[in-house]
mmCIF file of C-alpha atoms in Angstrom:
data_model
loop_
_atom_site.group_PDB
_atom_site.id
_atom_site.type_symbol
_atom_site.label_atom_id
_atom_site.label_comp_id
_atom_site.label_asym_id
_atom_site.label_seq_id
_atom_site.Cartn_x
_atom_site.Cartn_y
_atom_site.Cartn_z
ATOM 1 C CA ASP A 1087 -10.831 49.018 62.477
ATOM 2 C CA GLY A 1088 -10.008 46.607 59.807
ATOM 3 C CA GLY A 1089 -12.090 43.166 59.701
ATOM 4 C CA ILE A 1090 -14.557 40.866 58.415
ATOM 5 C CA THR A 1091 -17.976 41.513 58.674
ATOM 6 C CA GLN A 1092 -20.508 38.558 58.232
ATOM 7 C CA SER A 1093 -24.128 39.096 57.756
ATOM 8 C CA PRO A 1094 -26.918 38.167 58.593
ATOM 9 C CA LYS A 1095 -25.788 36.717 62.090
ATOM 10 C CA TYR A 1096 -28.603 34.779 62.378
ATOM 11 C CA LEU A 1097 -30.805 33.198 59.623
ATOM 12 C CA PHE A 1098 -33.726 31.282 59.361
ATOM 13 C CA ARG A 1099 -35.145 29.547 56.179
ATOM 14 C CA LYS A 1100 -37.758 27.156 55.041
ATOM 15 C CA GLU A 1101 -36.466 24.054 52.878
ATOM 16 C CA GLY A 1102 -36.252 24.398 49.191
ATOM 17 C CA GLN A 1103 -35.356 27.877 49.727
ATOM 18 C CA ASN A 1104 -32.111 29.816 48.532
ATOM 19 C CA VAL A 1105 -30.176 31.917 51.244
ATOM 20 C CA THR A 1106 -27.271 33.946 50.353
ATOM 21 C CA LEU A 1107 -24.439 34.832 52.883
ATOM 22 C CA SER A 1108 -22.524 38.107 53.009
ATOM 23 C CA CYS A 1109 -19.078 38.122 53.871
ATOM 24 C CA GLU A 1110 -16.814 41.694 53.812
ATOM 25 C CA GLN A 1111 -13.779 42.545 54.252
ATOM 26 C CA ASN A 1112 -11.630 45.963 54.512
ATOM 27 C CA LEU A 1113 -7.943 44.434 54.940
ATOM 28 C CA ASN A 1114 -7.132 44.318 51.312
ATOM 29 C CA HIS A 1115 -6.937 40.536 51.324
ATOM 30 C CA ASP A 1116 -6.006 38.701 48.446
ATOM 31 C CA ALA A 1117 -7.605 35.339 49.603
ATOM 32 C CA MET A 1118 -10.677 34.534 51.261
ATOM 33 C CA TYR A 1119 -12.556 30.831 52.526
ATOM 34 C CA TRP A 1120 -15.855 29.658 53.341
ATOM 35 C CA TYR A 1121 -15.799 27.075 55.943
ATOM 36 C CA ARG A 1122 -18.777 25.312 57.567
ATOM 37 C CA GLN A 1123 -18.753 24.091 61.243
ATOM 38 C CA ASP A 1124 -20.839 21.532 63.013
ATOM 39 C CA PRO A 1125 -20.751 19.994 66.128
ATOM 40 C CA GLY A 1126 -17.631 17.512 66.446
ATOM 41 C CA GLN A 1127 -16.611 17.994 62.668
ATOM 42 C CA GLY A 1128 -14.084 20.664 63.091
ATOM 43 C CA LEU A 1129 -14.139 23.513 60.154
ATOM 44 C CA ARG A 1130 -14.561 21.878 56.899
ATOM 45 C CA LEU A 1131 -13.663 24.014 53.669
ATOM 46 C CA ILE A 1132 -16.470 24.920 51.163
ATOM 47 C CA TYR A 1133 -14.856 27.221 48.737
ATOM 48 C CA TYR A 1134 -11.737 29.462 48.332
ATOM 49 C CA SER A 1135 -10.670 32.441 46.627
ATOM 50 C CA GLN A 1136 -6.715 33.455 45.708
ATOM 51 C CA ILE A 1137 -7.454 36.304 43.453
ATOM 52 C CA VAL A 1138 -10.741 38.238 42.141
ATOM 53 C CA ASN A 1139 -12.932 36.471 39.477
ATOM 54 C CA ASP A 1140 -11.546 33.162 40.978
ATOM 55 C CA PHE A 1141 -12.401 30.210 43.140
ATOM 56 C CA GLN A 1142 -12.014 26.674 43.698
ATOM 57 C CA LYS A 1143 -14.225 24.148 45.358
ATOM 58 C CA GLY A 1144 -13.583 22.878 48.782
ATOM 59 C CA ASP A 1145 -14.106 19.660 50.376
ATOM 60 C CA ILE A 1146 -17.709 20.138 50.635
ATOM 61 C CA ALA A 1147 -18.522 22.659 47.885
ATOM 62 C CA GLU A 1148 -21.779 20.403 46.653
ATOM 63 C CA GLY A 1149 -24.787 22.846 47.249
ATOM 64 C CA TYR A 1150 -23.204 25.890 47.574
ATOM 65 C CA SER A 1151 -22.163 28.647 45.135
ATOM 66 C CA VAL A 1152 -20.003 31.494 45.476
ATOM 67 C CA SER A 1153 -18.662 34.667 43.341
ATOM 68 C CA ARG A 1154 -15.465 37.131 43.513
ATOM 69 C CA GLU A 1155 -16.822 40.025 41.781
ATOM 70 C CA LYS A 1156 -14.721 42.155 43.953
ATOM 71 C CA LYS A 1157 -11.741 41.781 46.015
ATOM 72 C CA GLU A 1158 -13.583 42.757 49.118
ATOM 73 C CA SER A 1159 -16.612 40.877 48.740
ATOM 74 C CA PHE A 1160 -17.063 36.764 48.686
ATOM 75 C CA PRO A 1161 -20.759 36.374 49.245
ATOM 76 C CA LEU A 1162 -21.853 32.290 49.888
ATOM 77 C CA THR A 1163 -25.497 30.735 48.588
ATOM 78 C CA VAL A 1164 -26.574 27.773 49.976
ATOM 79 C CA THR A 1165 -28.741 26.127 47.513
ATOM 80 C CA SER A 1166 -31.939 23.971 48.065
ATOM 81 C CA ALA A 1167 -29.567 21.329 46.397
ATOM 82 C CA GLN A 1168 -27.840 21.448 49.823
ATOM 83 C CA LYS A 1169 -29.211 18.633 51.722
ATOM 84 C CA ASN A 1170 -28.435 19.617 55.671
ATOM 85 C CA PRO A 1171 -27.890 22.972 55.549
ATOM 86 C CA THR A 1172 -27.972 23.723 59.029
ATOM 87 C CA ALA A 1173 -24.830 25.071 60.183
ATOM 88 C CA PHE A 1174 -22.468 27.522 61.584
ATOM 89 C CA TYR A 1175 -20.678 29.454 58.350
ATOM 90 C CA LEU A 1176 -17.406 31.212 58.933
ATOM 91 C CA CYS A 1177 -15.548 33.472 56.586
ATOM 92 C CA ALA A 1178 -11.813 34.086 56.525
ATOM 93 C CA SER A 1179 -9.302 36.294 54.697
ATOM 94 C CA SER A 1180 -5.627 36.311 54.356
ATOM 95 C CA ILE A 1181 -2.659 38.649 52.490
ATOM 96 C CA GLY A 1182 -2.315 35.838 50.273
ATOM 97 C CA ALA A 1183 -2.878 32.099 49.775
ATOM 98 C CA GLY A 1184 -0.061 29.975 51.148
ATOM 99 C CA ALA A 1185 0.955 29.869 54.628
ATOM 100 C CA ASN A 1186 -0.648 33.190 55.413
ATOM 101 C CA VAL A 1187 -2.566 34.297 58.574
ATOM 102 C CA LEU A 1188 -6.194 33.808 58.485
ATOM 103 C CA THR A 1189 -8.529 36.697 59.828
ATOM 104 C CA PHE A 1190 -12.444 35.161 60.635
ATOM 105 C CA GLY A 1191 -15.584 36.575 60.451
ATOM 106 C CA ALA A 1192 -18.069 36.191 63.503
ATOM 107 C CA GLY A 1193 -20.115 33.638 61.635
ATOM 108 C CA SER A 1194 -23.682 33.130 60.315
ATOM 109 C CA ARG A 1195 -26.163 30.759 62.090
ATOM 110 C CA LEU A 1196 -28.183 29.542 59.270
ATOM 111 C CA THR A 1197 -31.060 27.191 60.424
ATOM 112 C CA VAL A 1198 -33.408 25.421 57.856
ATOM 113 C CA LEU A 1199 -37.137 25.005 59.135
ATOM 114 C CA GLN B 1 -8.705 14.893 53.921
ATOM 115 C CA GLN B 2 -9.116 16.617 57.285
ATOM 116 C CA PRO B 3 -5.740 16.289 59.265
ATOM 117 C CA VAL B 4 -6.178 14.105 62.436
ATOM 118 C CA GLN B 5 -5.752 15.743 65.922
ATOM 119 C CA SER B 6 -5.671 13.868 69.305
ATOM 120 C CA PRO B 7 -7.015 13.846 71.778
ATOM 121 C CA GLN B 8 -10.356 14.771 71.468
ATOM 122 C CA ALA B 9 -10.750 16.734 74.623
ATOM 123 C CA VAL B 10 -8.567 17.722 77.781
ATOM 124 C CA ILE B 11 -9.165 18.672 81.127
ATOM 125 C CA LEU B 12 -6.750 20.430 83.046
ATOM 126 C CA ARG B 13 -6.045 22.252 86.489
ATOM 127 C CA GLU B 14 -4.328 25.589 86.397
ATOM 128 C CA GLY B 15 -0.477 25.298 85.686
ATOM 129 C CA GLU B 16 -0.580 21.917 84.216
ATOM 130 C CA ASP B 17 0.884 21.405 80.731
ATOM 131 C CA ALA B 18 -0.562 19.886 77.650
ATOM 132 C CA VAL B 19 0.305 18.472 74.379
ATOM 133 C CA ILE B 20 -2.239 18.270 71.213
ATOM 134 C CA ASN B 21 -1.151 16.386 68.018
ATOM 135 C CA CYS B 22 -1.769 17.053 64.460
ATOM 136 C CA SER B 23 -1.082 14.338 61.706
ATOM 137 C CA SER B 24 -1.977 14.246 57.999
ATOM 138 C CA SER B 25 -1.521 12.063 55.483
ATOM 139 C CA LYS B 26 -0.243 14.087 52.836
ATOM 140 C CA ALA B 27 3.124 15.672 52.324
ATOM 141 C CA LEU B 28 2.555 19.073 54.192
ATOM 142 C CA TYR B 29 3.638 22.610 53.075
ATOM 143 C CA SER B 30 2.447 24.625 56.152
ATOM 144 C CA VAL B 31 0.831 23.235 59.709
ATOM 145 C CA HIS B 32 -1.565 26.390 61.420
ATOM 146 C CA TRP B 33 -3.051 26.408 64.836
ATOM 147 C CA TYR B 34 -5.999 28.390 65.800
ATOM 148 C CA ARG B 35 -8.120 28.499 69.173
ATOM 149 C CA GLN B 36 -11.945 29.163 69.260
ATOM 150 C CA LYS B 37 -13.927 29.645 72.137
ATOM 151 C CA HIS B 38 -17.444 28.918 72.441
ATOM 152 C CA GLY B 39 -19.670 31.150 70.225
ATOM 153 C CA GLU B 40 -16.488 33.148 68.711
ATOM 154 C CA ALA B 41 -14.382 33.072 65.857
ATOM 155 C CA PRO B 42 -11.187 31.406 65.783
ATOM 156 C CA ILE B 43 -7.942 33.114 65.970
ATOM 157 C CA PHE B 44 -4.260 32.649 64.933
ATOM 158 C CA LEU B 45 -1.843 30.963 67.430
ATOM 159 C CA MET B 46 0.821 29.412 65.361
ATOM 160 C CA ILE B 47 2.265 28.715 62.067
ATOM 161 C CA LEU B 48 4.597 26.154 60.756
ATOM 162 C CA LEU B 49 6.349 26.153 57.717
ATOM 163 C CA LYS B 50 8.440 23.095 55.535
ATOM 164 C CA GLY B 51 11.919 24.142 56.336
ATOM 165 C CA GLY B 52 11.651 25.388 60.250
ATOM 166 C CA GLU B 53 10.234 28.806 60.044
ATOM 167 C CA GLN B 54 7.544 29.598 62.754
ATOM 168 C CA LYS B 55 5.586 32.531 63.275
ATOM 169 C CA GLY B 56 3.869 32.898 66.063
ATOM 170 C CA HIS B 57 2.745 33.380 70.218
ATOM 171 C CA ASP B 58 6.077 33.829 72.048
ATOM 172 C CA LYS B 59 3.874 31.931 74.739
ATOM 173 C CA ILE B 60 2.969 28.744 73.001
ATOM 174 C CA SER B 61 5.413 26.540 71.242
ATOM 175 C CA ALA B 62 4.632 23.727 68.738
ATOM 176 C CA SER B 63 6.569 21.521 66.409
ATOM 177 C CA PHE B 64 6.618 20.087 62.912
ATOM 178 C CA ASN B 65 7.958 16.719 61.776
ATOM 179 C CA GLU B 66 7.857 17.145 58.153
ATOM 180 C CA LYS B 67 9.091 13.510 57.430
ATOM 181 C CA LYS B 68 6.027 12.326 59.504
ATOM 182 C CA GLN B 69 3.762 14.939 58.908
ATOM 183 C CA GLN B 70 2.912 15.773 62.286
ATOM 184 C CA SER B 71 2.933 18.575 64.565
ATOM 185 C CA SER B 72 2.300 19.000 68.396
ATOM 186 C CA LEU B 73 1.404 21.991 70.060
ATOM 187 C CA TYR B 74 2.731 22.660 73.614
ATOM 188 C CA LEU B 75 0.662 24.417 76.185
ATOM 189 C CA THR B 76 2.429 24.826 79.203
ATOM 190 C CA ALA B 77 1.678 26.243 82.591
ATOM 191 C CA SER B 78 -1.817 26.505 81.393
ATOM 192 C CA GLN B 79 -4.049 29.459 82.695
ATOM 193 C CA LEU B 80 -7.897 29.774 82.469
ATOM 194 C CA SER B 81 -7.834 32.133 79.671
ATOM 195 C CA TYR B 82 -6.293 28.752 77.450
ATOM 196 C CA SER B 83 -9.604 26.876 77.586
ATOM 197 C CA GLY B 84 -11.476 26.255 73.941
ATOM 198 C CA THR B 85 -11.010 24.495 71.280
ATOM 199 C CA TYR B 86 -7.685 23.829 69.473
ATOM 200 C CA PHE B 87 -7.815 23.600 65.375
ATOM 201 C CA CYS B 88 -5.023 22.449 63.469
ATOM 202 C CA GLY B 89 -4.774 23.378 59.649
ATOM 203 C CA THR B 90 -2.732 22.356 57.078
ATOM 204 C CA GLU B 91 -1.899 22.822 53.672
ATOM 205 C CA ALA B 92 -0.467 20.227 51.283
ATOM 206 C CA TRP B 93 2.898 20.397 49.587
ATOM 207 C CA GLN B 94 2.143 20.416 45.878
ATOM 208 C CA SER B 95 4.605 21.155 42.844
ATOM 209 C CA GLY B 96 6.935 22.615 44.607
ATOM 210 C CA GLY B 97 5.012 25.107 46.907
ATOM 211 C CA SER B 98 1.358 25.298 49.067
ATOM 212 C CA ASN B 99 -1.813 23.880 47.344
ATOM 213 C CA TYR B 100 -3.492 26.903 49.028
ATOM 214 C CA LYS B 101 -6.308 25.155 50.264
ATOM 215 C CA LEU B 102 -6.250 25.317 53.968
ATOM 216 C CA THR B 103 -7.880 21.997 55.596
ATOM 217 C CA PHE B 104 -8.456 21.725 59.666
ATOM 218 C CA GLY B 105 -8.936 19.031 61.951
ATOM 219 C CA LYS B 106 -12.027 17.974 63.933
ATOM 220 C CA GLY B 107 -10.629 19.825 66.927
ATOM 221 C CA THR B 108 -9.288 19.276 70.605
ATOM 222 C CA LEU B 109 -11.737 20.784 73.567
ATOM 223 C CA LEU B 110 -9.174 22.064 76.301
ATOM 224 C CA THR B 111 -10.680 23.008 79.520
ATOM 225 C CA VAL B 112 -8.802 24.635 82.251
ATOM 226 C CA ASN B 113 -10.129 24.694 85.889
ATOM 227 C CA PRO B 114 -9.016 26.501 88.546
#
């Protein structure tokens, strides 16, 4: 079955450490997205990519970095510069950018100790 | 900027109707609606495009007022399975098309009781 796989599901990190969240899709989608979800804040866009080797900052990109070297992969690195990284992170993809249905992964919950 | 959703929460009895509103300060290319149950990924409900085209489920309806940059989601004869948090997402209008940046509101928590 086609879908989006996020890993790990749960991750604990010490302050000052970088951590990378994996997102892989086998839907042959061109566009991919990373959102952060905090209680009462909805889904906030971190980064998005319309095609391979290209990505744009979302609304809360500070302290995060991404790469899009392959169509099926869009990893997110949470750096030590992110002041409040504890959150639920959702990856999504769509056929193309612009008015297309998003398919979401199951999410990764990051906790900073 | 995130679109503004209202109400923040609503409680219904099975069979009652509800309306969830979404408004933006920007000219919109499209409005998306998703539902998320606790601990799960959001799932797609509806897309409304500038110009009137809609894509979505038969049992859920929505409207899009392009002049006011507002959308409403209509849930009729609610069922227990309708419970969850509803998010609207908006794409702004830019250079004759979408800016390709889908921004979501803070969500509306819908609870349907027996």
